[in-house]
Short mmCIF file of N, CA, C and O in Angstrom, two decimals:
data_model
loop_
_atom_site.label_atom_id
_atom_site.label_comp_id
_atom_site.label_asym_id
_atom_site.label_seq_id
_atom_site.Cartn_x
_atom_site.Cartn_y
_atom_site.Cartn_z
N MET A 1 -4.95 62.10 8.64
CA MET A 1 -6.28 61.88 8.08
C MET A 1 -6.28 60.56 7.31
O MET A 1 -5.41 60.29 6.51
N GLU A 2 -7.30 59.75 7.51
CA GLU A 2 -7.39 58.42 6.89
C GLU A 2 -7.75 58.56 5.42
O GLU A 2 -8.56 59.37 5.01
N ASN A 3 -7.13 57.73 4.59
CA ASN A 3 -7.38 57.72 3.16
C ASN A 3 -8.77 57.12 2.91
O ASN A 3 -9.02 55.96 3.20
N ASP A 4 -9.68 57.91 2.34
CA ASP A 4 -11.05 57.45 2.11
C ASP A 4 -11.12 56.28 1.13
O ASP A 4 -12.05 55.48 1.19
N ARG A 5 -10.13 56.18 0.26
CA ARG A 5 -10.14 55.08 -0.70
C ARG A 5 -9.79 53.76 -0.05
O ARG A 5 -10.00 52.71 -0.64
N GLU A 6 -9.23 53.76 1.11
CA GLU A 6 -8.84 52.53 1.82
C GLU A 6 -9.40 52.58 3.24
O GLU A 6 -8.67 52.43 4.19
N SER A 7 -10.71 52.80 3.36
CA SER A 7 -11.26 53.01 4.70
C SER A 7 -12.24 51.94 5.13
O SER A 7 -12.83 52.04 6.20
N LEU A 8 -12.43 50.89 4.35
CA LEU A 8 -13.42 49.87 4.69
C LEU A 8 -12.82 48.79 5.59
O LEU A 8 -11.74 48.28 5.31
N THR A 9 -13.55 48.47 6.64
CA THR A 9 -13.19 47.29 7.44
C THR A 9 -13.57 46.06 6.63
O THR A 9 -14.32 46.16 5.63
N ILE A 10 -13.16 44.90 7.05
CA ILE A 10 -13.49 43.69 6.29
C ILE A 10 -15.00 43.46 6.25
O ILE A 10 -15.55 43.00 5.25
N GLY A 11 -15.69 43.81 7.33
CA GLY A 11 -17.15 43.67 7.36
C GLY A 11 -17.83 44.58 6.35
O GLY A 11 -18.73 44.17 5.62
N ALA A 12 -17.40 45.84 6.30
CA ALA A 12 -17.97 46.78 5.34
C ALA A 12 -17.60 46.37 3.91
O ALA A 12 -18.41 46.51 2.98
N TYR A 13 -16.40 45.89 3.75
CA TYR A 13 -15.93 45.39 2.46
C TYR A 13 -16.83 44.26 1.98
O TYR A 13 -17.32 44.26 0.84
N ALA A 14 -17.08 43.30 2.84
CA ALA A 14 -17.92 42.16 2.49
C ALA A 14 -19.34 42.62 2.14
O ALA A 14 -19.90 42.18 1.13
N ARG A 15 -19.91 43.47 2.96
CA ARG A 15 -21.26 43.97 2.69
C ARG A 15 -21.31 44.71 1.36
O ARG A 15 -22.23 44.53 0.57
N GLY A 16 -20.31 45.54 1.10
CA GLY A 16 -20.26 46.29 -0.15
C GLY A 16 -20.16 45.40 -1.37
O GLY A 16 -20.65 45.74 -2.44
N ALA A 17 -19.54 44.25 -1.20
CA ALA A 17 -19.36 43.31 -2.31
C ALA A 17 -20.50 42.29 -2.38
O ALA A 17 -20.57 41.50 -3.32
N GLY A 18 -21.38 42.28 -1.38
CA GLY A 18 -22.50 41.35 -1.37
C GLY A 18 -22.14 39.93 -1.01
O GLY A 18 -22.78 38.98 -1.45
N VAL A 19 -21.09 39.78 -0.19
CA VAL A 19 -20.66 38.45 0.26
C VAL A 19 -20.46 38.50 1.78
O VAL A 19 -20.60 39.55 2.39
N ASN A 20 -20.12 37.37 2.36
CA ASN A 20 -19.84 37.39 3.79
C ASN A 20 -18.32 37.45 4.02
O ASN A 20 -17.54 37.24 3.10
N VAL A 21 -17.94 37.72 5.24
CA VAL A 21 -16.53 37.88 5.59
C VAL A 21 -15.74 36.61 5.29
O VAL A 21 -14.60 36.67 4.81
N GLU A 22 -16.33 35.45 5.53
CA GLU A 22 -15.61 34.20 5.27
C GLU A 22 -15.33 34.01 3.79
O GLU A 22 -14.32 33.41 3.43
N THR A 23 -16.20 34.54 2.94
CA THR A 23 -15.94 34.48 1.50
C THR A 23 -14.70 35.30 1.17
O THR A 23 -13.84 34.86 0.39
N ILE A 24 -14.60 36.49 1.75
CA ILE A 24 -13.42 37.34 1.54
C ILE A 24 -12.17 36.58 1.97
O ILE A 24 -11.18 36.51 1.22
N ARG A 25 -12.21 36.00 3.15
CA ARG A 25 -11.03 35.28 3.67
C ARG A 25 -10.68 34.08 2.79
O ARG A 25 -9.51 33.79 2.56
N PHE A 26 -11.71 33.39 2.33
CA PHE A 26 -11.48 32.24 1.46
C PHE A 26 -10.80 32.68 0.17
O PHE A 26 -9.81 32.08 -0.27
N TYR A 27 -11.29 33.73 -0.46
CA TYR A 27 -10.68 34.24 -1.69
C TYR A 27 -9.26 34.74 -1.44
O TYR A 27 -8.40 34.60 -2.31
N GLN A 28 -9.01 35.28 -0.28
CA GLN A 28 -7.65 35.70 0.06
C GLN A 28 -6.73 34.48 0.14
O GLN A 28 -5.61 34.50 -0.39
N ARG A 29 -7.19 33.42 0.80
CA ARG A 29 -6.37 32.21 0.90
C ARG A 29 -6.10 31.60 -0.48
O ARG A 29 -5.04 31.03 -0.72
N LYS A 30 -7.04 31.75 -1.39
CA LYS A 30 -6.89 31.22 -2.75
C LYS A 30 -6.04 32.13 -3.63
O LYS A 30 -5.74 31.79 -4.77
N GLY A 31 -5.69 33.31 -3.12
CA GLY A 31 -4.86 34.23 -3.89
C GLY A 31 -5.63 35.11 -4.86
O GLY A 31 -5.02 35.78 -5.69
N LEU A 32 -6.95 35.10 -4.77
CA LEU A 32 -7.76 35.92 -5.67
C LEU A 32 -7.86 37.37 -5.20
O LEU A 32 -8.09 38.27 -6.01
N LEU A 33 -7.74 37.56 -3.90
CA LEU A 33 -7.84 38.90 -3.31
C LEU A 33 -6.60 39.18 -2.48
O LEU A 33 -6.04 38.28 -1.87
N ARG A 34 -6.25 40.43 -2.43
CA ARG A 34 -5.10 40.83 -1.61
C ARG A 34 -5.51 40.87 -0.14
O ARG A 34 -6.68 41.04 0.19
N GLU A 35 -4.54 40.67 0.70
CA GLU A 35 -4.73 40.85 2.14
C GLU A 35 -3.78 41.97 2.55
O GLU A 35 -2.57 41.78 2.60
N PRO A 36 -4.36 43.15 2.80
CA PRO A 36 -3.49 44.29 3.11
C PRO A 36 -2.73 44.08 4.42
O PRO A 36 -3.12 43.29 5.27
N ASP A 37 -1.62 44.79 4.54
CA ASP A 37 -0.86 44.76 5.78
C ASP A 37 -1.74 45.26 6.92
O ASP A 37 -2.63 46.09 6.74
N LYS A 38 -1.44 44.75 8.09
CA LYS A 38 -2.18 45.18 9.28
C LYS A 38 -1.29 46.18 10.02
O LYS A 38 -0.26 45.79 10.59
N PRO A 39 -1.69 47.45 10.01
CA PRO A 39 -0.88 48.44 10.73
C PRO A 39 -0.80 48.09 12.22
O PRO A 39 -1.73 47.52 12.79
N SER A 40 0.31 48.39 12.81
CA SER A 40 0.52 48.09 14.22
C SER A 40 -0.61 48.64 15.07
O SER A 40 -0.91 49.83 15.04
N GLY A 41 -1.26 47.76 15.80
CA GLY A 41 -2.33 48.17 16.71
C GLY A 41 -3.61 48.58 16.01
O GLY A 41 -4.49 49.18 16.62
N SER A 42 -3.77 48.24 14.75
CA SER A 42 -4.95 48.66 14.01
C SER A 42 -5.53 47.47 13.24
O SER A 42 -5.11 46.34 13.42
N ILE A 43 -6.49 47.76 12.41
CA ILE A 43 -7.12 46.71 11.61
C ILE A 43 -6.85 46.96 10.12
O ILE A 43 -6.54 48.07 9.71
N ARG A 44 -6.95 45.89 9.35
CA ARG A 44 -6.74 46.00 7.91
C ARG A 44 -7.85 46.86 7.30
O ARG A 44 -8.99 46.78 7.71
N ARG A 45 -7.49 47.59 6.26
CA ARG A 45 -8.46 48.44 5.57
C ARG A 45 -8.48 48.09 4.09
O ARG A 45 -7.46 47.74 3.50
N TYR A 46 -9.67 48.20 3.51
CA TYR A 46 -9.88 47.87 2.11
C TYR A 46 -10.52 49.06 1.42
O TYR A 46 -11.07 49.95 2.05
N GLY A 47 -10.48 49.04 0.08
CA GLY A 47 -11.04 50.13 -0.69
C GLY A 47 -12.04 49.65 -1.74
O GLY A 47 -12.32 48.46 -1.86
N GLU A 48 -12.54 50.59 -2.51
CA GLU A 48 -13.53 50.28 -3.54
C GLU A 48 -12.96 49.36 -4.62
O GLU A 48 -13.69 48.57 -5.21
N ALA A 49 -11.66 49.47 -4.89
CA ALA A 49 -11.05 48.57 -5.89
C ALA A 49 -11.16 47.12 -5.42
O ALA A 49 -11.34 46.21 -6.25
N ASP A 50 -11.08 46.91 -4.12
CA ASP A 50 -11.22 45.55 -3.58
C ASP A 50 -12.65 45.05 -3.77
O ASP A 50 -12.87 43.90 -4.13
N VAL A 51 -13.61 45.93 -3.52
CA VAL A 51 -15.03 45.58 -3.72
C VAL A 51 -15.26 45.21 -5.18
O VAL A 51 -15.91 44.21 -5.49
N THR A 52 -14.71 46.01 -6.08
CA THR A 52 -14.85 45.75 -7.52
C THR A 52 -14.27 44.39 -7.89
O THR A 52 -14.85 43.65 -8.69
N ARG A 53 -13.16 44.04 -7.29
CA ARG A 53 -12.52 42.76 -7.59
C ARG A 53 -13.39 41.59 -7.14
O ARG A 53 -13.52 40.59 -7.85
N VAL A 54 -14.01 41.70 -5.96
CA VAL A 54 -14.90 40.63 -5.50
C VAL A 54 -16.09 40.51 -6.45
O VAL A 54 -16.51 39.39 -6.80
N ARG A 55 -16.63 41.63 -6.88
CA ARG A 55 -17.76 41.59 -7.82
C ARG A 55 -17.34 40.91 -9.13
O ARG A 55 -18.13 40.17 -9.73
N PHE A 56 -16.13 41.15 -9.56
CA PHE A 56 -15.58 40.48 -10.74
C PHE A 56 -15.58 38.97 -10.52
O PHE A 56 -16.05 38.21 -11.38
N VAL A 57 -15.07 38.53 -9.39
CA VAL A 57 -15.00 37.10 -9.07
C VAL A 57 -16.40 36.50 -9.06
O VAL A 57 -16.64 35.44 -9.67
N LYS A 58 -17.34 37.15 -8.41
CA LYS A 58 -18.70 36.62 -8.32
C LYS A 58 -19.38 36.58 -9.69
O LYS A 58 -20.08 35.62 -10.01
N SER A 59 -19.16 37.60 -10.51
CA SER A 59 -19.73 37.61 -11.86
C SER A 59 -19.17 36.46 -12.69
O SER A 59 -19.90 35.79 -13.42
N ALA A 60 -17.87 36.23 -12.58
CA ALA A 60 -17.24 35.14 -13.32
C ALA A 60 -17.77 33.79 -12.84
O ALA A 60 -18.00 32.88 -13.65
N GLN A 61 -17.99 33.65 -11.54
CA GLN A 61 -18.54 32.40 -11.02
C GLN A 61 -19.94 32.16 -11.57
O GLN A 61 -20.29 31.03 -11.91
N ARG A 62 -20.75 33.21 -11.66
CA ARG A 62 -22.10 33.05 -12.20
C ARG A 62 -22.07 32.59 -13.67
O ARG A 62 -23.02 31.99 -14.15
N LEU A 63 -20.99 32.90 -14.37
CA LEU A 63 -20.84 32.44 -15.75
C LEU A 63 -20.25 31.04 -15.84
O LEU A 63 -20.04 30.51 -16.92
N GLY A 64 -19.97 30.44 -14.69
CA GLY A 64 -19.51 29.06 -14.66
C GLY A 64 -18.01 28.87 -14.55
O GLY A 64 -17.53 27.75 -14.61
N PHE A 65 -17.27 29.95 -14.41
CA PHE A 65 -15.82 29.84 -14.29
C PHE A 65 -15.46 29.33 -12.89
O PHE A 65 -16.04 29.78 -11.90
N CYS A 66 -14.52 28.40 -12.81
CA CYS A 66 -14.02 27.92 -11.52
C CYS A 66 -12.98 28.92 -11.01
O CYS A 66 -12.55 29.82 -11.74
N LEU A 67 -12.55 28.76 -9.77
CA LEU A 67 -11.63 29.72 -9.17
C LEU A 67 -10.28 29.78 -9.89
O LEU A 67 -9.70 30.86 -10.03
N ASP A 68 -9.79 28.65 -10.37
CA ASP A 68 -8.53 28.67 -11.12
C ASP A 68 -8.68 29.47 -12.42
O ASP A 68 -7.78 30.23 -12.80
N GLU A 69 -9.80 29.28 -13.09
CA GLU A 69 -10.06 30.04 -14.31
C GLU A 69 -10.21 31.53 -14.01
O GLU A 69 -9.75 32.38 -14.77
N ILE A 70 -10.85 31.83 -12.88
CA ILE A 70 -11.02 33.23 -12.48
C ILE A 70 -9.66 33.87 -12.19
O ILE A 70 -9.43 35.03 -12.54
N ALA A 71 -8.77 33.10 -11.58
CA ALA A 71 -7.42 33.62 -11.33
C ALA A 71 -6.76 34.00 -12.66
O ALA A 71 -6.10 35.04 -12.76
N ASP A 72 -6.95 33.16 -13.67
CA ASP A 72 -6.40 33.49 -15.00
C ASP A 72 -7.04 34.76 -15.55
O ASP A 72 -6.34 35.62 -16.10
N LEU A 73 -8.34 34.89 -15.40
CA LEU A 73 -9.04 36.10 -15.88
C LEU A 73 -8.57 37.34 -15.13
O LEU A 73 -8.42 38.41 -15.74
N LEU A 74 -8.34 37.20 -13.84
CA LEU A 74 -7.89 38.35 -13.05
C LEU A 74 -6.53 38.85 -13.52
O LEU A 74 -6.25 40.05 -13.44
N ARG A 75 -5.70 37.94 -14.02
CA ARG A 75 -4.41 38.37 -14.55
C ARG A 75 -4.58 39.19 -15.83
O ARG A 75 -3.67 39.90 -16.25
N LEU A 76 -5.75 39.09 -16.44
CA LEU A 76 -6.04 39.80 -17.70
C LEU A 76 -6.95 41.00 -17.49
O LEU A 76 -7.39 41.62 -18.45
N GLU A 77 -7.26 41.33 -16.25
CA GLU A 77 -8.30 42.31 -15.97
C GLU A 77 -8.02 43.73 -16.44
O GLU A 77 -8.90 44.57 -16.42
N ASP A 78 -6.80 44.00 -16.89
CA ASP A 78 -6.53 45.35 -17.37
C ASP A 78 -7.21 45.62 -18.71
O ASP A 78 -7.24 46.74 -19.18
N GLY A 79 -7.78 44.57 -19.33
CA GLY A 79 -8.53 44.74 -20.57
C GLY A 79 -7.68 44.76 -21.82
O GLY A 79 -8.19 44.89 -22.92
N ALA A 80 -6.37 44.64 -21.69
CA ALA A 80 -5.48 44.72 -22.83
C ALA A 80 -5.19 43.35 -23.46
O ALA A 80 -4.44 43.27 -24.42
N HIS A 81 -5.78 42.31 -22.92
CA HIS A 81 -5.50 40.95 -23.38
C HIS A 81 -6.78 40.27 -23.85
O HIS A 81 -7.10 39.16 -23.45
N CYS A 82 -7.51 40.93 -24.72
CA CYS A 82 -8.81 40.44 -25.15
C CYS A 82 -8.72 39.07 -25.82
O CYS A 82 -9.59 38.23 -25.63
N ASP A 83 -7.68 38.83 -26.60
CA ASP A 83 -7.54 37.54 -27.27
C ASP A 83 -7.43 36.40 -26.26
O ASP A 83 -8.04 35.34 -26.43
N GLU A 84 -6.65 36.62 -25.21
CA GLU A 84 -6.50 35.59 -24.18
C GLU A 84 -7.80 35.38 -23.43
O GLU A 84 -8.20 34.24 -23.15
N ALA A 85 -8.49 36.46 -23.09
CA ALA A 85 -9.78 36.36 -22.39
C ALA A 85 -10.79 35.64 -23.28
O ALA A 85 -11.56 34.79 -22.80
N SER A 86 -10.78 35.95 -24.56
CA SER A 86 -11.69 35.30 -25.51
C SER A 86 -11.41 33.80 -25.57
O SER A 86 -12.35 32.99 -25.61
N HIS A 87 -10.14 33.42 -25.58
CA HIS A 87 -9.78 32.00 -25.61
C HIS A 87 -10.33 31.28 -24.37
O HIS A 87 -10.89 30.18 -24.48
N LEU A 88 -10.18 31.90 -23.21
CA LEU A 88 -10.70 31.30 -21.97
C LEU A 88 -12.22 31.17 -22.04
O LEU A 88 -12.79 30.15 -21.63
N ALA A 89 -12.89 32.19 -22.56
CA ALA A 89 -14.34 32.17 -22.66
C ALA A 89 -14.81 31.12 -23.66
O ALA A 89 -15.82 30.43 -23.43
N GLU A 90 -14.09 30.97 -24.77
CA GLU A 90 -14.44 29.95 -25.77
C GLU A 90 -14.33 28.55 -25.16
O GLU A 90 -15.18 27.69 -25.41
N HIS A 91 -13.29 28.32 -24.39
CA HIS A 91 -13.12 27.03 -23.72
C HIS A 91 -14.28 26.78 -22.74
O HIS A 91 -14.83 25.68 -22.69
N LYS A 92 -14.64 27.80 -21.98
CA LYS A 92 -15.76 27.67 -21.03
C LYS A 92 -17.06 27.41 -21.79
O LYS A 92 -17.87 26.57 -21.36
N LEU A 93 -17.28 28.10 -22.89
CA LEU A 93 -18.49 27.91 -23.69
C LEU A 93 -18.58 26.48 -24.20
O LEU A 93 -19.65 25.86 -24.17
N LYS A 94 -17.46 25.92 -24.64
CA LYS A 94 -17.43 24.52 -25.09
C LYS A 94 -17.83 23.59 -23.94
O LYS A 94 -18.64 22.68 -24.13
N ASP A 95 -17.28 23.83 -22.76
CA ASP A 95 -17.63 23.01 -21.59
C ASP A 95 -19.12 23.11 -21.27
O ASP A 95 -19.77 22.09 -20.98
N ILE A 96 -19.66 24.31 -21.32
CA ILE A 96 -21.08 24.53 -21.01
C ILE A 96 -21.96 23.80 -22.03
O ILE A 96 -22.95 23.15 -21.66
N ARG A 97 -21.59 23.88 -23.29
CA ARG A 97 -22.38 23.19 -24.33
C ARG A 97 -22.35 21.68 -24.14
O ARG A 97 -23.36 21.00 -24.34
N GLU A 98 -21.21 21.14 -23.72
CA GLU A 98 -21.12 19.70 -23.45
C GLU A 98 -22.01 19.33 -22.26
O GLU A 98 -22.69 18.31 -22.28
N LYS A 99 -22.01 20.17 -21.24
CA LYS A 99 -22.87 19.90 -20.07
C LYS A 99 -24.34 19.98 -20.44
O LYS A 99 -25.15 19.17 -19.96
N LEU A 100 -24.70 20.94 -21.29
CA LEU A 100 -26.09 21.05 -21.74
C LEU A 100 -26.51 19.80 -22.50
O LEU A 100 -27.63 19.30 -22.33
N ALA A 101 -25.63 19.28 -23.35
CA ALA A 101 -25.94 18.06 -24.08
C ALA A 101 -26.12 16.88 -23.12
O ALA A 101 -27.06 16.08 -23.28
N ASP A 102 -25.26 16.80 -22.12
CA ASP A 102 -25.40 15.75 -21.09
C ASP A 102 -26.72 15.89 -20.36
O ASP A 102 -27.42 14.89 -20.13
N LEU A 103 -27.07 17.10 -19.99
CA LEU A 103 -28.33 17.33 -19.28
C LEU A 103 -29.53 16.98 -20.15
O LEU A 103 -30.52 16.42 -19.65
N ALA A 104 -29.47 17.25 -21.43
CA ALA A 104 -30.57 16.90 -22.33
C ALA A 104 -30.74 15.38 -22.39
O ALA A 104 -31.87 14.87 -22.39
N ARG A 105 -29.60 14.64 -22.45
CA ARG A 105 -29.68 13.16 -22.44
C ARG A 105 -30.28 12.66 -21.13
O ARG A 105 -31.12 11.76 -21.13
N ILE A 106 -29.85 13.24 -20.03
CA ILE A 106 -30.38 12.84 -18.72
C ILE A 106 -31.88 13.11 -18.65
O ILE A 106 -32.65 12.29 -18.17
N GLU A 107 -32.28 14.27 -19.15
CA GLU A 107 -33.71 14.62 -19.15
C GLU A 107 -34.52 13.59 -19.93
O GLU A 107 -35.59 13.15 -19.50
N THR A 108 -34.02 13.19 -21.08
CA THR A 108 -34.72 12.21 -21.92
C THR A 108 -34.89 10.89 -21.18
O THR A 108 -35.99 10.32 -21.14
N VAL A 109 -33.81 10.40 -20.59
CA VAL A 109 -33.87 9.11 -19.89
C VAL A 109 -34.80 9.19 -18.69
O VAL A 109 -35.64 8.30 -18.48
N LEU A 110 -34.67 10.25 -17.90
CA LEU A 110 -35.55 10.37 -16.73
C LEU A 110 -37.01 10.51 -17.14
O LEU A 110 -37.89 9.94 -16.49
N SER A 111 -37.26 11.22 -18.20
CA SER A 111 -38.64 11.37 -18.69
C SER A 111 -39.21 10.01 -19.09
O SER A 111 -40.36 9.68 -18.76
N GLU A 112 -38.40 9.21 -19.79
CA GLU A 112 -38.84 7.87 -20.17
C GLU A 112 -39.10 6.99 -18.94
O GLU A 112 -40.08 6.25 -18.89
N LEU A 113 -38.23 7.10 -17.95
CA LEU A 113 -38.41 6.30 -16.73
C LEU A 113 -39.65 6.73 -15.96
O LEU A 113 -40.39 5.89 -15.44
N VAL A 114 -39.90 8.02 -15.88
CA VAL A 114 -41.10 8.52 -15.19
C VAL A 114 -42.35 8.04 -15.92
O VAL A 114 -43.31 7.59 -15.29
N CYS A 115 -42.34 8.10 -17.25
CA CYS A 115 -43.48 7.61 -18.03
C CYS A 115 -43.70 6.11 -17.80
O CYS A 115 -44.84 5.66 -17.66
N ALA A 116 -42.60 5.36 -17.76
CA ALA A 116 -42.70 3.92 -17.51
C ALA A 116 -43.29 3.66 -16.12
O ALA A 116 -44.10 2.75 -15.95
N CYS A 117 -42.90 4.48 -15.13
CA CYS A 117 -43.44 4.31 -13.78
C CYS A 117 -44.94 4.61 -13.75
O CYS A 117 -45.70 3.91 -13.10
N HIS A 118 -45.35 5.62 -14.47
CA HIS A 118 -46.76 6.02 -14.46
C HIS A 118 -47.64 5.06 -15.26
O HIS A 118 -48.84 4.98 -15.02
N SER A 119 -47.06 4.34 -16.20
CA SER A 119 -47.86 3.45 -17.04
C SER A 119 -47.84 2.01 -16.56
O SER A 119 -48.48 1.16 -17.18
N ARG A 120 -47.15 1.70 -15.50
CA ARG A 120 -47.07 0.31 -15.04
C ARG A 120 -48.42 -0.15 -14.50
O ARG A 120 -49.17 0.63 -13.92
N LYS A 121 -48.71 -1.41 -14.71
CA LYS A 121 -49.98 -2.00 -14.29
C LYS A 121 -49.70 -3.19 -13.39
O LYS A 121 -48.73 -3.91 -13.58
N GLY A 122 -50.55 -3.36 -12.44
CA GLY A 122 -50.45 -4.54 -11.60
C GLY A 122 -49.34 -4.44 -10.57
O GLY A 122 -48.87 -3.37 -10.22
N ASN A 123 -48.91 -5.61 -10.11
CA ASN A 123 -47.95 -5.71 -9.04
C ASN A 123 -46.56 -6.02 -9.61
O ASN A 123 -46.02 -7.09 -9.39
N VAL A 124 -46.00 -5.05 -10.36
CA VAL A 124 -44.66 -5.23 -10.92
C VAL A 124 -43.72 -4.25 -10.24
O VAL A 124 -44.15 -3.25 -9.67
N SER A 125 -42.45 -4.54 -10.32
CA SER A 125 -41.49 -3.64 -9.66
C SER A 125 -41.42 -2.32 -10.43
O SER A 125 -41.69 -2.24 -11.62
N CYS A 126 -41.00 -1.30 -9.73
CA CYS A 126 -40.88 0.04 -10.30
C CYS A 126 -39.83 0.03 -11.41
O CYS A 126 -38.68 -0.35 -11.17
N PRO A 127 -40.18 0.45 -12.62
CA PRO A 127 -39.22 0.44 -13.72
C PRO A 127 -37.97 1.30 -13.45
O PRO A 127 -36.87 0.92 -13.84
N MET A 128 -38.13 2.40 -12.78
CA MET A 128 -36.98 3.26 -12.52
C MET A 128 -36.02 2.59 -11.54
O MET A 128 -34.82 2.53 -11.78
N ILE A 129 -36.56 2.06 -10.44
CA ILE A 129 -35.73 1.38 -9.45
C ILE A 129 -35.05 0.16 -10.09
O ILE A 129 -33.86 -0.06 -9.90
N ALA A 130 -35.81 -0.60 -10.87
CA ALA A 130 -35.25 -1.79 -11.52
C ALA A 130 -34.11 -1.39 -12.47
O ALA A 130 -33.07 -2.03 -12.51
N SER A 131 -34.30 -0.31 -13.21
CA SER A 131 -33.27 0.17 -14.14
C SER A 131 -32.01 0.57 -13.39
O SER A 131 -30.89 0.25 -13.79
N LEU A 132 -32.17 1.28 -12.28
CA LEU A 132 -31.02 1.71 -11.47
C LEU A 132 -30.31 0.52 -10.83
O LEU A 132 -29.09 0.48 -10.76
N GLN A 133 -31.10 -0.48 -10.40
CA GLN A 133 -30.50 -1.67 -9.80
C GLN A 133 -29.70 -2.47 -10.81
O GLN A 133 -28.68 -3.07 -10.47
N ARG A 134 -30.15 -2.48 -12.06
CA ARG A 134 -29.42 -3.18 -13.11
C ARG A 134 -28.18 -2.39 -13.53
O ARG A 134 -27.34 -2.91 -14.24
N GLY A 135 -28.11 -1.15 -13.11
CA GLY A 135 -26.98 -0.31 -13.47
C GLY A 135 -26.94 0.02 -14.95
O GLY A 135 -25.88 0.15 -15.53
N GLU A 136 -28.10 0.16 -15.53
CA GLU A 136 -28.17 0.44 -16.96
C GLU A 136 -27.54 1.79 -17.28
O GLU A 136 -27.77 2.78 -16.60
N GLU A 137 -26.73 1.77 -18.30
CA GLU A 137 -26.09 2.99 -18.80
C GLU A 137 -26.92 3.52 -19.95
O GLU A 137 -26.62 3.31 -21.12
N THR A 138 -28.01 4.18 -19.63
CA THR A 138 -28.88 4.69 -20.67
C THR A 138 -28.59 6.12 -21.04
O THR A 138 -29.17 6.65 -21.94
N VAL A 139 -27.67 6.72 -20.30
CA VAL A 139 -27.35 8.13 -20.58
C VAL A 139 -26.09 8.21 -21.39
O VAL A 139 -25.14 7.54 -21.20
#
């Protein structure tokens, strides 16, 4: 009798995790997911724990963690290493805040350039194009 906990084909596994089969294979190549042995004359089987692991990876990606950072988090997934997980999250939060500050500066510059484009009179060159051609470092 087949073990119900390890009865998913890769297609069912992918569907259950909300990803495609190539995503599963990619994560396996990156070492984030296990690749079970292939029984002689049969196909590999996966279980609900595998689905949960993919969901973990996808949730971490949505929070901005890269695959290397996710690999570090997966090593802590037993929940007993909260200080280490917190340190990783604090580092990610710092990165996100820096990116937000960069985006705010970019927004300001682009807003100014768009206003300059809309307020131009006569037959003058586009202020945004001219600024980009000059290679101005306004951000």
